[in-house]
Amino acid sequence: MKDPPFELNTVLSNLKDLEGSDLTAFDAVYLGNIYCRLYEQNFLERPDDLKQGILRVKAAGKKAYVSTYAAPRNSFLPKLRKVLEVAHSVPADAVEVHNLGVLRMAHEEFPDLKVHIGGMANVYTDAGASVLKQYGAERVTPNYELSLDEIRELTRASELPAEILVHGKMPLGISDHCFLLDYEEKWGIQCPTLCQLPLFVKKDGWAMRSAGKGIMSGKDVCMLEHLPSLLDAGHRVFRIEAAYETAVYRREVAQVYREALELALTGEPYKIDERWWEVIRAHAHIGLCNGFYFGRTGMDYLDASSPAIASFLGREVAAD
Amino acid sequence: MSKVALLAPAGSLEAADVAFDSGADLIYVGLKGWSRGGYRGELTRDEFTQCLAHAKRQGKRVWLAANIIPKPKERAELLRRLADLTASGLEGVIVNDLGFLREVRRVFPDLFVSASIGCGAMNLEDVRFYEAQGAGAVVLPANLEPEEVAAIKSKTTIQVELMAHMVEQFIQLGKCFMPSYLHFRPTDREEVGLRLTGSVKRGGVGVCFRVCQEPWELSDGDRVREQLLFPSRQLSRLVDLGEFLDAGVDIVKLQGRSLPPELIAPLVRRYRSAIAHWENGERDWVPPEPPVLPPMWTMVGR
């Protein structure tokens, strides 16, 4: 079977999300919530669900990957070993690891399991990527703080392909504690639905999405305008980070990116359809940013080619 | 059984002297522009030489916190500086980046390498990973429990450092990218060139500006539910230090290169005393001072 020209993927935390999501526009799905063992019906705590999830994604003709906890303590390891066993036996198409201990476990105990390195694994340089390659890594999400120039250098020198977050909430940190649990009683909302509220921490013009243990960008990273240059740079794997979003978000945003990537690959002039902007705008409650891809503050948005998006961002578009 | 070592921070020559006088076996220092502490709390090359001389006179050791993540083009420069310092008597280096760890092992096979707390090791498999990479020690955070350390020590031979006194920020050290999301700027630094303000993990300049210590509003949609600071707490495992030592901790490490000498002294003395009591077999010894230290002791740079 011929490989598709690019891969658009996303991540889903549980069977409920998988069942409720239209995955038509995706080529691959990561299964599992990397932040929290208590996340509602987390695939990573339910081997049977995980197995079913992998089978369903594969039956839909897509690649099924299994994600793993970003910051596990000793007590997580038996469950993680079980997760790797399931990924290996069904099998999943790869596991994503953010923790080097889990990488070692996968490499030693399941050597033929394919490994992707996740964005919380802190790969900043080709030197780091090369070490991970010796542990069987076949793909790496460089640390989100890297610019596209740095990513290009990393992939060139390490000869590892990069996965690029093109849209959604960029992970900004992980905690060992969930501070939301302090509010269970006061708010009358219990874990595990607490972190599924649209929670943001805000200060002046700043906002970040809080998921209790995990914290993410408040703005949606949006690389819609830059897809041709990402393709030119040789990138082929793109992620929509939408673990804490709605099924509608996943479906509509993915559809936009699929159409846009397909257009960009034709080599025809790349013009962003106004309909695409409408979808992006409707889902970006805080705003849009480019992450660190242009070597700037993560919440900045570099430029805006379209008047509609410029006005959404509160900017003026330079006259031609 | 080898002797437990007490590893203290030193952000200045004076702090280094005080740390040694107060009972530290070894200290860690940063070199201006090349550690994660920022310029504050780093030594010049000359101060480093003096520091080494002071240590040697007392039969003590100095480690270098080279815990930035050097960009590819900075790597050679940092290795050159390490060669210079090693020739002057540097015995150990603390690194933060896996790729750089491997480089250091390759170029300086005899130099002791410790995997910094920024490496994020928390579980047995992490420690095994760093052991396989040739690290001599790995730092574990103080939020682990003695049983976790015991489980790790029972399956590994690498030395374990416990960061027994530290501030646990809400977001784990080495896994926090909030500052750069909010404010990130290339800054030209004399001596070392362009560095990135706001990138905590990469380090090297002005680094973290503590957004987690700012007052935030927590809102649910448009509704403001809480005013909050991200919870951070001082961890001080003085009271149960004996249990950690029983579990096999080899090195007791203290955080705080930006602490002034007058705070370094009592901090180091307390831990020295706790180690001494444990070594004397006084299993039920409790420290006379309260385990929680004054708030100003938590104003540490790492």
Coordinates of C-alpha atoms in Angstrom, one line a residue:
Chain A
M1 CA 0.0 0.0 0.0
K2 CA 1.3 3.4 -0.9
D3 CA 2.0 5.7 2.0
P4 CA -0.2 8.7 2.2
P5 CA 1.6 11.9 1.2
F6 CA 1.3 13.3 4.8
E7 CA -0.1 12.3 8.2
L8 CA -2.5 14.3 10.1
N9 CA -3.0 13.0 13.6
T10 CA -4.5 13.8 16.9
V11 CA -4.8 12.4 20.4
L12 CA -7.8 11.0 22.2
S13 CA -8.0 10.2 25.9
N14 CA -10.7 7.5 26.1
L15 CA -13.1 5.3 24.3
K16 CA -15.9 7.8 24.7
D17 CA -14.0 10.4 22.8
L18 CA -13.0 7.9 20.2
E19 CA -16.7 6.8 19.7
G20 CA -17.9 10.4 19.6
S21 CA -15.2 11.7 17.1
D22 CA -15.5 11.7 13.4
L23 CA -11.9 10.8 12.4
T24 CA -12.5 11.0 8.6
A25 CA -9.9 13.8 8.2
F26 CA -7.2 12.1 10.3
D27 CA -4.7 9.6 9.2
A28 CA -3.6 8.5 12.7
V29 CA -4.7 8.7 16.3
Y30 CA -2.7 8.6 19.5
L31 CA -4.6 6.9 22.3
G32 CA -4.2 7.9 26.0
N33 CA -4.1 10.9 28.2
I34 CA -0.5 11.7 29.1
Y35 CA -1.2 13.9 32.1
C36 CA -3.4 12.1 34.6
R37 CA -4.2 8.6 35.8
L38 CA -7.5 9.8 37.0
Y39 CA -8.6 11.3 33.7
E40 CA -12.0 9.9 32.9
Q41 CA -11.7 6.4 31.5
N42 CA -8.1 7.1 30.4
F43 CA -7.1 4.5 27.9
L44 CA -3.8 4.1 29.8
E45 CA -5.6 2.8 32.8
R46 CA -7.9 0.4 30.9
P47 CA -6.1 -2.2 28.9
D48 CA -9.3 -3.6 27.5
D49 CA -10.5 -0.2 26.3
L50 CA -7.0 0.4 24.8
K51 CA -7.1 -2.8 22.9
Q52 CA -10.6 -2.0 21.5
G53 CA -9.4 1.5 20.7
I54 CA -6.5 0.3 18.7
L55 CA -8.6 -2.2 16.8
R56 CA -11.3 0.4 16.0
V57 CA -8.8 3.0 14.8
K58 CA -7.1 0.3 12.6
A59 CA -10.4 -0.9 11.3
A60 CA -11.1 2.6 10.2
G61 CA -8.0 2.3 8.0
K62 CA -5.9 4.7 10.2
K63 CA -2.8 4.2 12.2
A64 CA -3.2 3.6 15.9
Y65 CA -0.6 4.8 18.2
V66 CA -0.5 4.5 22.0
S67 CA 0.7 7.5 24.1
T68 CA 2.1 7.1 27.6
Y69 CA 2.4 9.2 30.7
A70 CA 4.6 12.2 30.6
A71 CA 5.8 12.1 34.1
P72 CA 5.3 8.7 35.7
R73 CA 6.5 7.7 39.2
N74 CA 7.4 4.2 40.2
S75 CA 3.8 3.3 41.0
F76 CA 2.8 4.0 37.4
L77 CA 5.2 1.5 36.0
P78 CA 3.3 -1.8 36.3
K79 CA 0.3 -0.2 34.4
L80 CA 2.6 1.3 31.8
R81 CA 4.2 -2.1 31.3
K82 CA 0.7 -3.4 30.7
V83 CA 0.0 -0.6 28.2
L84 CA 3.2 -1.5 26.3
E85 CA 2.1 -5.2 26.3
V86 CA -1.2 -4.3 24.8
A87 CA 0.4 -2.0 22.2
H88 CA 2.8 -4.8 21.3
S89 CA 0.3 -7.6 21.1
V90 CA -2.6 -6.0 19.3
P91 CA -0.4 -4.5 17.8
A92 CA -0.5 -0.7 17.7
D93 CA 1.5 1.0 15.0
A94 CA 3.8 2.7 17.5
V95 CA 4.0 4.0 21.1
E96 CA 4.7 7.6 21.9
V97 CA 7.0 8.2 24.9
H98 CA 7.6 11.4 26.8
N99 CA 9.6 9.8 29.6
L100 CA 13.0 8.3 29.1
G101 CA 12.3 5.5 31.6
V102 CA 9.3 4.4 29.6
L103 CA 11.5 4.6 26.5
R104 CA 14.0 2.3 28.1
M105 CA 11.3 -0.1 29.1
A106 CA 9.8 -0.2 25.6
H107 CA 13.2 -0.7 24.0
E108 CA 14.4 -3.4 26.4
E109 CA 11.2 -5.3 26.9
F110 CA 9.4 -4.8 23.5
P111 CA 12.2 -4.2 21.1
D112 CA 10.1 -4.5 18.0
L113 CA 7.6 -1.9 19.1
K114 CA 8.0 1.3 17.1
V115 CA 8.7 4.4 19.2
H116 CA 7.8 8.0 18.7
I117 CA 9.3 10.6 21.1
G118 CA 6.7 13.0 22.5
G119 CA 6.9 16.7 23.0
M120 CA 7.4 16.4 26.8
A121 CA 10.6 14.4 26.3
N122 CA 12.7 17.6 26.0
V123 CA 14.4 16.9 22.8
Y124 CA 16.2 20.2 22.1
T125 CA 19.1 19.2 19.9
D126 CA 20.3 16.7 17.4
A127 CA 22.6 15.3 20.1
G128 CA 19.6 14.4 22.3
A129 CA 17.7 13.1 19.3
S130 CA 20.6 10.8 18.3
V131 CA 20.7 9.2 21.7
L132 CA 17.0 8.4 21.5
K133 CA 17.4 7.0 18.0
Q134 CA 19.7 4.3 19.6
Y135 CA 16.6 3.4 21.7
G136 CA 14.6 2.8 18.6
A137 CA 13.0 6.2 18.1
E138 CA 11.6 6.7 14.6
R139 CA 10.0 10.0 15.0
V140 CA 10.4 13.0 17.3
T141 CA 8.3 15.9 18.5
P142 CA 11.0 18.4 19.3
N143 CA 10.5 20.4 22.4
Y144 CA 7.8 23.0 21.7
E145 CA 10.2 25.8 22.4
L146 CA 12.2 25.1 19.3
S147 CA 11.9 27.3 16.2
L148 CA 11.4 25.9 12.7
D149 CA 15.0 26.7 11.9
E150 CA 16.2 24.7 15.0
I151 CA 13.8 21.9 14.1
R152 CA 15.2 21.8 10.6
E153 CA 18.8 21.5 12.0
L154 CA 17.7 18.8 14.4
T155 CA 16.0 16.6 11.8
R156 CA 18.9 17.1 9.4
A157 CA 21.6 16.2 11.8
S158 CA 19.8 13.4 13.5
E159 CA 18.0 12.1 10.4
L160 CA 14.9 11.6 12.5
P161 CA 11.6 12.9 11.1
A162 CA 9.8 15.5 13.2
E163 CA 6.1 15.6 14.1
I164 CA 4.9 19.2 14.1
L165 CA 2.0 20.5 16.2
V166 CA 0.1 22.5 13.6
H167 CA -3.0 23.4 15.5
G168 CA -4.4 23.3 19.0
K169 CA -3.4 23.9 22.5
M170 CA 0.4 23.6 22.9
P171 CA 1.5 21.7 26.1
L172 CA 3.3 24.1 28.5
G173 CA 3.9 22.0 31.5
I174 CA 3.0 19.1 33.8
S175 CA 2.6 18.9 37.5
D176 CA 2.8 16.1 39.9
H177 CA -0.4 17.4 41.7
C178 CA -3.8 18.4 40.5
F179 CA -4.6 21.7 42.1
L180 CA -8.2 21.5 40.8
L181 CA -8.9 18.8 43.4
D182 CA -8.8 21.5 46.0
Y183 CA -12.0 23.0 44.5
E184 CA -14.0 19.7 44.2
E185 CA -16.0 20.4 47.3
K186 CA -16.3 24.2 46.9
W187 CA -17.5 23.9 43.3
G188 CA -19.5 20.8 43.8
I189 CA -17.9 19.3 40.7
Q190 CA -16.0 16.1 41.1
C191 CA -13.0 14.7 39.4
P192 CA -12.9 13.4 36.7
T193 CA -15.2 15.8 35.1
L194 CA -13.6 18.8 36.8
C195 CA -10.7 19.2 34.3
Q196 CA -13.1 18.9 31.4
L197 CA -14.6 22.3 32.1
P198 CA -13.2 25.0 29.8
L199 CA -10.8 26.2 32.5
F200 CA -8.3 29.0 31.7
V201 CA -6.0 30.9 34.0
K202 CA -5.8 34.5 33.0
K203 CA -3.9 37.6 33.9
D204 CA -4.0 40.8 31.9
G205 CA -3.6 39.8 28.3
W206 CA -2.3 36.3 29.2
A207 CA -4.3 33.1 29.3
M208 CA -3.4 29.4 29.6
R209 CA -5.7 26.4 29.5
S210 CA -5.6 24.4 32.7
A211 CA -6.3 20.8 32.9
G212 CA -5.3 20.3 36.5
K213 CA -2.0 18.5 36.1
G214 CA -1.4 19.7 32.6
I215 CA -1.2 23.3 31.4
M216 CA -1.5 24.4 27.8
S217 CA -1.4 27.5 25.7
G218 CA -4.6 29.5 26.0
K219 CA -4.5 30.5 22.3
D220 CA -4.7 27.9 19.6
V221 CA -1.4 27.4 17.8
C222 CA -2.3 27.9 14.2
M223 CA 0.0 27.2 11.3
L224 CA -2.6 27.2 8.6
E225 CA -0.8 30.1 6.8
H226 CA 2.5 28.3 6.9
L227 CA 1.7 24.8 5.7
P228 CA 3.5 25.2 2.3
S229 CA 6.7 26.1 4.1
L230 CA 6.4 23.2 6.5
L231 CA 6.0 20.9 3.6
D232 CA 8.9 22.6 1.8
A233 CA 11.0 21.9 4.8
G234 CA 10.3 18.3 4.4
H235 CA 7.8 17.8 7.3
R236 CA 5.1 15.3 6.6
V237 CA 3.6 14.5 10.1
F238 CA 1.2 17.1 11.6
R239 CA -0.7 17.1 14.8
I240 CA -3.8 18.7 15.9
E241 CA -3.6 18.8 19.7
A242 CA -7.1 18.6 20.8
A243 CA -7.3 16.2 23.8
Y244 CA -9.4 18.7 25.8
E245 CA -11.5 20.0 22.9
T246 CA -14.9 18.9 21.6
A247 CA -15.6 16.4 18.9
V248 CA -16.8 19.2 16.7
Y249 CA -13.5 21.0 17.1
R250 CA -11.6 17.9 16.1
R251 CA -13.8 17.2 13.1
E252 CA -13.9 20.7 11.8
V253 CA -10.4 21.8 12.4
A254 CA -9.0 18.6 11.0
Q255 CA -11.1 19.0 7.9
V256 CA -9.7 22.5 7.3
Y257 CA -6.1 21.2 7.7
R258 CA -6.7 18.2 5.4
E259 CA -8.1 20.4 2.7
A260 CA -5.3 23.0 3.2
L261 CA -2.5 20.4 3.1
E262 CA -4.0 18.8 0.0
L263 CA -4.1 22.1 -1.7
A264 CA -0.5 23.0 -0.6
L265 CA 0.7 19.7 -2.0
T266 CA -0.8 20.3 -5.4
G267 CA 1.7 23.1 -5.9
E268 CA -1.1 25.4 -7.0
P269 CA -1.1 28.9 -5.4
Y270 CA -1.8 28.5 -1.8
K271 CA -4.8 30.6 -0.9
I272 CA -6.6 30.2 2.3
D273 CA -10.3 29.8 1.9
E274 CA -12.3 32.2 4.0
R275 CA -14.4 29.3 5.2
W276 CA -11.3 27.8 6.8
W277 CA -10.7 31.0 8.7
E278 CA -14.3 31.0 9.9
V279 CA -13.9 27.5 11.4
I280 CA -10.6 28.4 13.0
R281 CA -12.0 31.6 14.4
A282 CA -15.1 30.0 15.8
H283 CA -13.0 27.5 17.8
A284 CA -10.3 29.8 19.0
H285 CA -11.8 31.4 22.1
I286 CA -8.7 33.1 23.3
G287 CA -7.0 33.8 20.0
L288 CA -4.3 32.3 17.8
C289 CA -0.6 32.1 18.0
N290 CA 2.3 30.4 16.2
G291 CA 3.9 28.9 19.2
F292 CA 7.7 29.1 19.1
Y293 CA 8.1 28.3 15.5
F294 CA 9.4 31.7 14.5
G295 CA 11.7 32.2 17.4
R296 CA 9.3 34.5 19.2
T297 CA 7.2 34.5 22.4
G298 CA 5.0 31.4 22.2
M299 CA 1.7 33.4 22.3
D300 CA 2.6 35.7 19.4
Y301 CA 1.1 35.4 15.9
L302 CA 3.6 36.4 13.3
D303 CA 1.7 37.9 10.5
A304 CA -1.7 37.6 8.9
S305 CA -2.2 37.3 5.2
S306 CA -5.9 37.6 5.3
P307 CA -7.9 40.7 6.4
A308 CA -10.4 38.5 8.1
I309 CA -7.9 36.9 10.3
A310 CA -6.0 40.1 10.9
S311 CA -9.2 41.7 12.1
F312 CA -9.8 38.7 14.4
L313 CA -6.3 39.2 15.8
G314 CA -6.9 42.9 16.1
R315 CA -4.3 43.8 13.6
E316 CA -4.0 45.8 10.4
V317 CA -2.9 44.0 7.3
A318 CA -0.1 45.7 5.4
A319 CA -1.2 47.0 2.0
D320 CA 0.1 45.1 -0.9
Chain B
M1 CA 28.9 1.3 52.7
S2 CA 30.3 4.5 51.3
K3 CA 29.9 7.7 53.3
V4 CA 27.0 10.0 52.6
A5 CA 28.1 13.2 51.0
L6 CA 26.5 16.6 51.5
L7 CA 26.3 18.7 48.4
A8 CA 25.7 22.4 48.9
P9 CA 25.0 25.3 46.5
A10 CA 27.3 28.2 46.2
G11 CA 26.5 31.3 44.2
S12 CA 29.6 33.2 45.2
L13 CA 33.1 32.6 46.6
E14 CA 31.9 33.7 50.0
A15 CA 29.0 31.2 49.9
A16 CA 31.4 28.5 48.9
D17 CA 33.6 29.2 51.9
V18 CA 30.7 29.3 54.2
A19 CA 29.3 26.0 52.8
F20 CA 32.6 24.2 53.4
D21 CA 32.9 25.7 56.9
S22 CA 29.4 24.6 57.7
G23 CA 30.0 21.0 56.7
A24 CA 29.5 20.5 53.0
D25 CA 31.6 17.8 51.4
L26 CA 31.2 19.2 48.0
I27 CA 29.6 22.3 46.4
Y28 CA 28.2 23.0 43.0
V29 CA 28.7 26.3 41.3
G30 CA 27.8 27.7 37.9
L31 CA 30.1 29.5 35.4
K32 CA 28.8 32.9 34.2
G33 CA 26.4 32.3 31.3
W34 CA 26.6 28.5 31.3
S35 CA 24.2 27.4 34.0
R36 CA 20.5 27.5 34.6
G37 CA 20.7 29.8 37.5
G38 CA 21.1 33.0 35.5
Y39 CA 23.9 35.5 36.0
R40 CA 23.0 35.9 39.6
G41 CA 24.6 33.1 41.5
E42 CA 27.3 32.2 38.9
L43 CA 31.1 32.6 39.3
T44 CA 33.6 34.1 36.9
R45 CA 36.5 32.0 35.7
D46 CA 38.8 33.6 38.2
E47 CA 36.4 33.0 41.1
F48 CA 36.1 29.4 40.0
T49 CA 39.9 29.0 40.2
Q50 CA 39.9 30.4 43.7
C51 CA 37.0 28.3 44.7
L52 CA 38.8 25.2 43.6
A53 CA 41.9 26.2 45.5
H54 CA 39.9 26.7 48.7
A55 CA 38.2 23.3 48.2
K56 CA 41.5 21.5 47.7
R57 CA 43.0 23.0 50.8
Q58 CA 40.2 21.5 52.8
G59 CA 40.1 18.2 51.0
K60 CA 36.7 19.0 49.5
R61 CA 35.3 19.0 46.0
V62 CA 33.7 21.3 43.5
W63 CA 31.2 20.3 40.8
L64 CA 30.1 22.5 38.0
A65 CA 26.4 23.0 37.2
A66 CA 26.7 23.0 33.4
N67 CA 23.0 22.6 33.3
I68 CA 22.0 24.6 30.2
I69 CA 21.0 22.9 27.0
P70 CA 23.7 24.0 24.7
K71 CA 22.7 24.7 21.1
P72 CA 24.6 22.8 18.6
K73 CA 27.0 25.7 18.0
E74 CA 27.4 26.3 21.8
R75 CA 28.3 22.7 22.5
A76 CA 31.9 22.9 21.3
E77 CA 32.4 26.1 23.3
L78 CA 31.1 24.5 26.5
L79 CA 33.2 21.5 26.0
R80 CA 36.2 23.7 25.5
R81 CA 35.4 25.4 28.8
L82 CA 35.0 22.1 30.5
A83 CA 38.4 21.0 29.2
D84 CA 39.9 24.1 30.7
L85 CA 38.2 23.7 34.1
T86 CA 38.9 20.0 34.3
A87 CA 42.6 20.7 33.7
S88 CA 42.3 23.0 36.7
G89 CA 40.9 20.3 39.0
L90 CA 37.1 20.2 38.4
E91 CA 35.9 16.8 39.5
G92 CA 32.3 16.6 38.5
V93 CA 29.7 18.2 36.2
I94 CA 25.9 18.5 36.5
V95 CA 24.2 18.3 33.1
N96 CA 20.6 18.8 32.1
D97 CA 20.6 17.5 28.5
L98 CA 20.8 14.0 27.3
G99 CA 22.8 14.8 24.2
F100 CA 25.3 16.9 26.1
L101 CA 25.6 14.2 28.7
R102 CA 26.7 11.8 26.0
E103 CA 29.2 14.3 24.6
V104 CA 30.7 14.9 28.0
R105 CA 31.1 11.1 28.6
R106 CA 32.8 10.8 25.2
V107 CA 35.2 13.7 25.6
F108 CA 35.9 13.4 29.3
P109 CA 35.5 9.8 30.3
D110 CA 37.0 10.3 33.7
L111 CA 34.8 13.3 34.7
F112 CA 32.0 12.5 37.1
V113 CA 28.6 13.3 35.6
S114 CA 25.4 13.9 37.5
A115 CA 22.1 14.0 35.7
S116 CA 20.5 17.2 37.0
I117 CA 17.0 17.4 38.5
G118 CA 16.1 19.1 35.2
C119 CA 16.5 15.7 33.6
G120 CA 13.2 14.9 35.3
A121 CA 14.1 11.4 36.6
M122 CA 11.4 10.2 39.0
N123 CA 11.1 6.5 38.6
L124 CA 13.3 3.4 38.5
E125 CA 13.3 3.1 34.7
D126 CA 14.5 6.8 34.4
V127 CA 17.3 6.1 36.7
R128 CA 18.3 3.0 34.8
F129 CA 18.2 5.0 31.6
Y130 CA 20.7 7.5 33.0
E131 CA 22.8 4.7 34.4
A132 CA 23.0 3.2 31.0
Q133 CA 24.1 6.6 29.6
G134 CA 27.1 6.6 31.9
A135 CA 25.9 9.1 34.5
G136 CA 27.6 8.6 37.8
A137 CA 24.7 10.0 39.7
V138 CA 21.1 11.1 39.1
V139 CA 19.2 13.7 41.1
L140 CA 15.8 12.8 42.4
P141 CA 13.3 15.4 43.7
A142 CA 12.3 15.7 47.4
N143 CA 8.7 14.9 46.6
L144 CA 9.6 11.3 46.2
E145 CA 9.1 9.1 49.2
P146 CA 11.9 6.9 50.8
E147 CA 10.2 3.7 49.5
E148 CA 10.5 5.0 46.0
V149 CA 14.2 5.7 46.5
A150 CA 14.7 2.3 48.1
A151 CA 13.0 0.6 45.1
I152 CA 15.3 2.5 42.8
K153 CA 18.5 1.7 44.8
S154 CA 17.7 -2.0 45.0
K155 CA 17.9 -2.3 41.2
T156 CA 20.7 0.1 40.3
T157 CA 24.3 0.8 41.2
I158 CA 24.3 4.5 40.1
Q159 CA 24.6 7.0 43.0
V160 CA 21.3 8.7 43.9
E161 CA 21.3 12.4 44.9
L162 CA 18.2 13.5 46.8
M163 CA 17.4 17.2 46.4
A164 CA 16.4 17.2 50.1
H165 CA 15.8 21.0 50.3
M166 CA 14.1 22.5 47.4
V167 CA 11.1 24.5 46.2
E168 CA 8.7 22.4 44.4
Q169 CA 7.1 24.6 41.9
F170 CA 3.6 23.7 40.7
I171 CA 5.0 22.7 37.3
Q172 CA 7.9 20.1 37.4
L173 CA 11.3 21.4 37.0
G174 CA 12.4 20.7 33.5
K175 CA 8.9 20.4 32.2
C176 CA 7.7 24.0 32.4
F177 CA 7.4 26.2 29.3
M178 CA 5.0 28.8 30.7
P179 CA 7.5 31.7 30.9
S180 CA 8.5 31.4 27.3
Y181 CA 4.9 31.2 26.1
L182 CA 4.3 34.5 27.8
H183 CA 7.6 36.2 27.2
F184 CA 10.5 35.0 25.2
R185 CA 13.2 37.1 23.8
P186 CA 16.6 36.5 22.4
T187 CA 19.1 38.5 24.5
D188 CA 22.6 39.2 23.6
R189 CA 25.0 38.3 26.4
E190 CA 28.5 39.5 26.5
E191 CA 30.9 36.5 26.6
V192 CA 28.4 33.9 25.5
G193 CA 26.4 35.5 22.7
L194 CA 22.7 35.2 22.0
R195 CA 20.6 33.5 24.7
L196 CA 16.9 33.1 25.2
T197 CA 15.2 34.9 28.0
G198 CA 12.2 32.9 29.3
S199 CA 13.4 29.5 28.3
V200 CA 13.7 27.9 31.7
K201 CA 14.8 24.6 30.5
R202 CA 17.6 25.8 28.2
G203 CA 18.9 28.3 30.7
G204 CA 21.9 30.5 30.3
V205 CA 20.4 33.9 30.9
G206 CA 17.7 35.6 33.1
V207 CA 15.7 32.5 32.7
C208 CA 12.5 32.1 34.7
F209 CA 10.5 35.1 35.7
R210 CA 8.2 33.2 37.9
V211 CA 4.9 33.5 36.2
C212 CA 3.7 30.8 38.6
Q213 CA 4.1 33.2 41.5
E214 CA 1.8 35.8 39.8
P215 CA -1.8 36.2 40.8
W216 CA -4.0 34.5 38.2
E217 CA -7.7 34.3 37.7
L218 CA -9.0 30.8 37.2
S219 CA -12.1 31.1 34.9
D220 CA -14.6 28.6 33.6
G221 CA -15.7 30.1 30.3
D222 CA -16.4 33.7 31.1
R223 CA -17.0 33.1 34.8
V224 CA -14.1 33.9 37.1
R225 CA -14.1 31.2 39.7
E226 CA -11.0 31.7 41.8
Q227 CA -8.0 34.0 42.3
L228 CA -5.0 31.8 42.6
L229 CA -1.3 31.4 42.7
F230 CA 0.0 28.2 41.3
P231 CA 0.8 26.2 44.4
S232 CA 4.4 25.9 45.1
R233 CA 5.9 24.6 48.4
Q234 CA 9.2 24.4 50.1
L235 CA 10.2 20.8 50.6
S236 CA 12.6 20.1 53.3
R237 CA 13.2 16.4 54.2
L238 CA 15.2 17.1 57.3
V239 CA 12.9 15.2 59.6
D240 CA 12.8 12.0 57.5
L241 CA 16.3 12.3 56.1
G242 CA 17.3 9.2 58.1
E243 CA 14.7 7.2 56.1
F244 CA 16.1 8.4 52.9
L245 CA 19.6 7.5 54.0
D246 CA 18.4 4.1 55.0
A247 CA 16.9 3.8 51.5
G248 CA 20.3 4.3 50.1
V249 CA 20.6 8.0 49.2
D250 CA 24.3 8.6 48.4
I251 CA 24.4 12.3 48.2
V252 CA 22.2 14.8 50.0
K253 CA 21.8 17.9 47.8
L254 CA 20.5 21.3 48.7
Q255 CA 19.0 23.8 46.3
G256 CA 19.7 27.5 46.3
R257 CA 22.7 29.0 44.5
S258 CA 21.1 32.4 45.0
L259 CA 21.0 32.1 48.8
P260 CA 23.2 34.5 50.6
P261 CA 26.0 33.1 52.7
E262 CA 24.2 33.9 56.0
L263 CA 21.4 31.5 54.9
I264 CA 23.7 28.9 53.4
A265 CA 25.5 28.4 56.8
P266 CA 22.5 27.4 58.9
L267 CA 21.0 25.3 56.1
V268 CA 24.1 23.3 55.5
R269 CA 24.7 22.9 59.3
R270 CA 21.2 21.5 59.8
Y271 CA 21.7 18.8 57.1
R272 CA 25.3 18.1 58.3
S273 CA 24.0 17.5 61.7
A274 CA 21.1 15.3 60.5
I275 CA 23.6 13.2 58.5
A276 CA 26.0 12.9 61.5
H277 CA 23.2 11.7 63.8
W278 CA 22.2 9.1 61.3
E279 CA 25.8 8.0 60.9
N280 CA 25.9 7.6 64.7
G281 CA 23.0 5.2 64.4
E282 CA 20.6 7.6 66.2
R283 CA 17.6 6.4 64.4
D284 CA 15.0 8.3 66.5
W285 CA 16.9 11.7 66.4
V286 CA 14.7 14.6 65.5
P287 CA 16.1 18.0 64.5
P288 CA 15.7 20.7 67.2
E289 CA 14.7 23.3 64.7
P290 CA 11.4 23.2 62.9
P291 CA 11.7 21.5 59.6
V292 CA 10.0 24.3 57.7
L293 CA 12.3 27.1 57.2
P294 CA 11.6 30.8 57.0
P295 CA 9.9 31.9 53.7
M296 CA 13.0 33.9 52.6
W297 CA 14.9 30.6 52.4
T298 CA 12.7 29.6 49.5
M299 CA 13.8 32.4 47.3
V300 CA 16.2 30.2 45.5
G301 CA 17.7 30.2 42.1
R302 CA 18.4 26.8 40.7

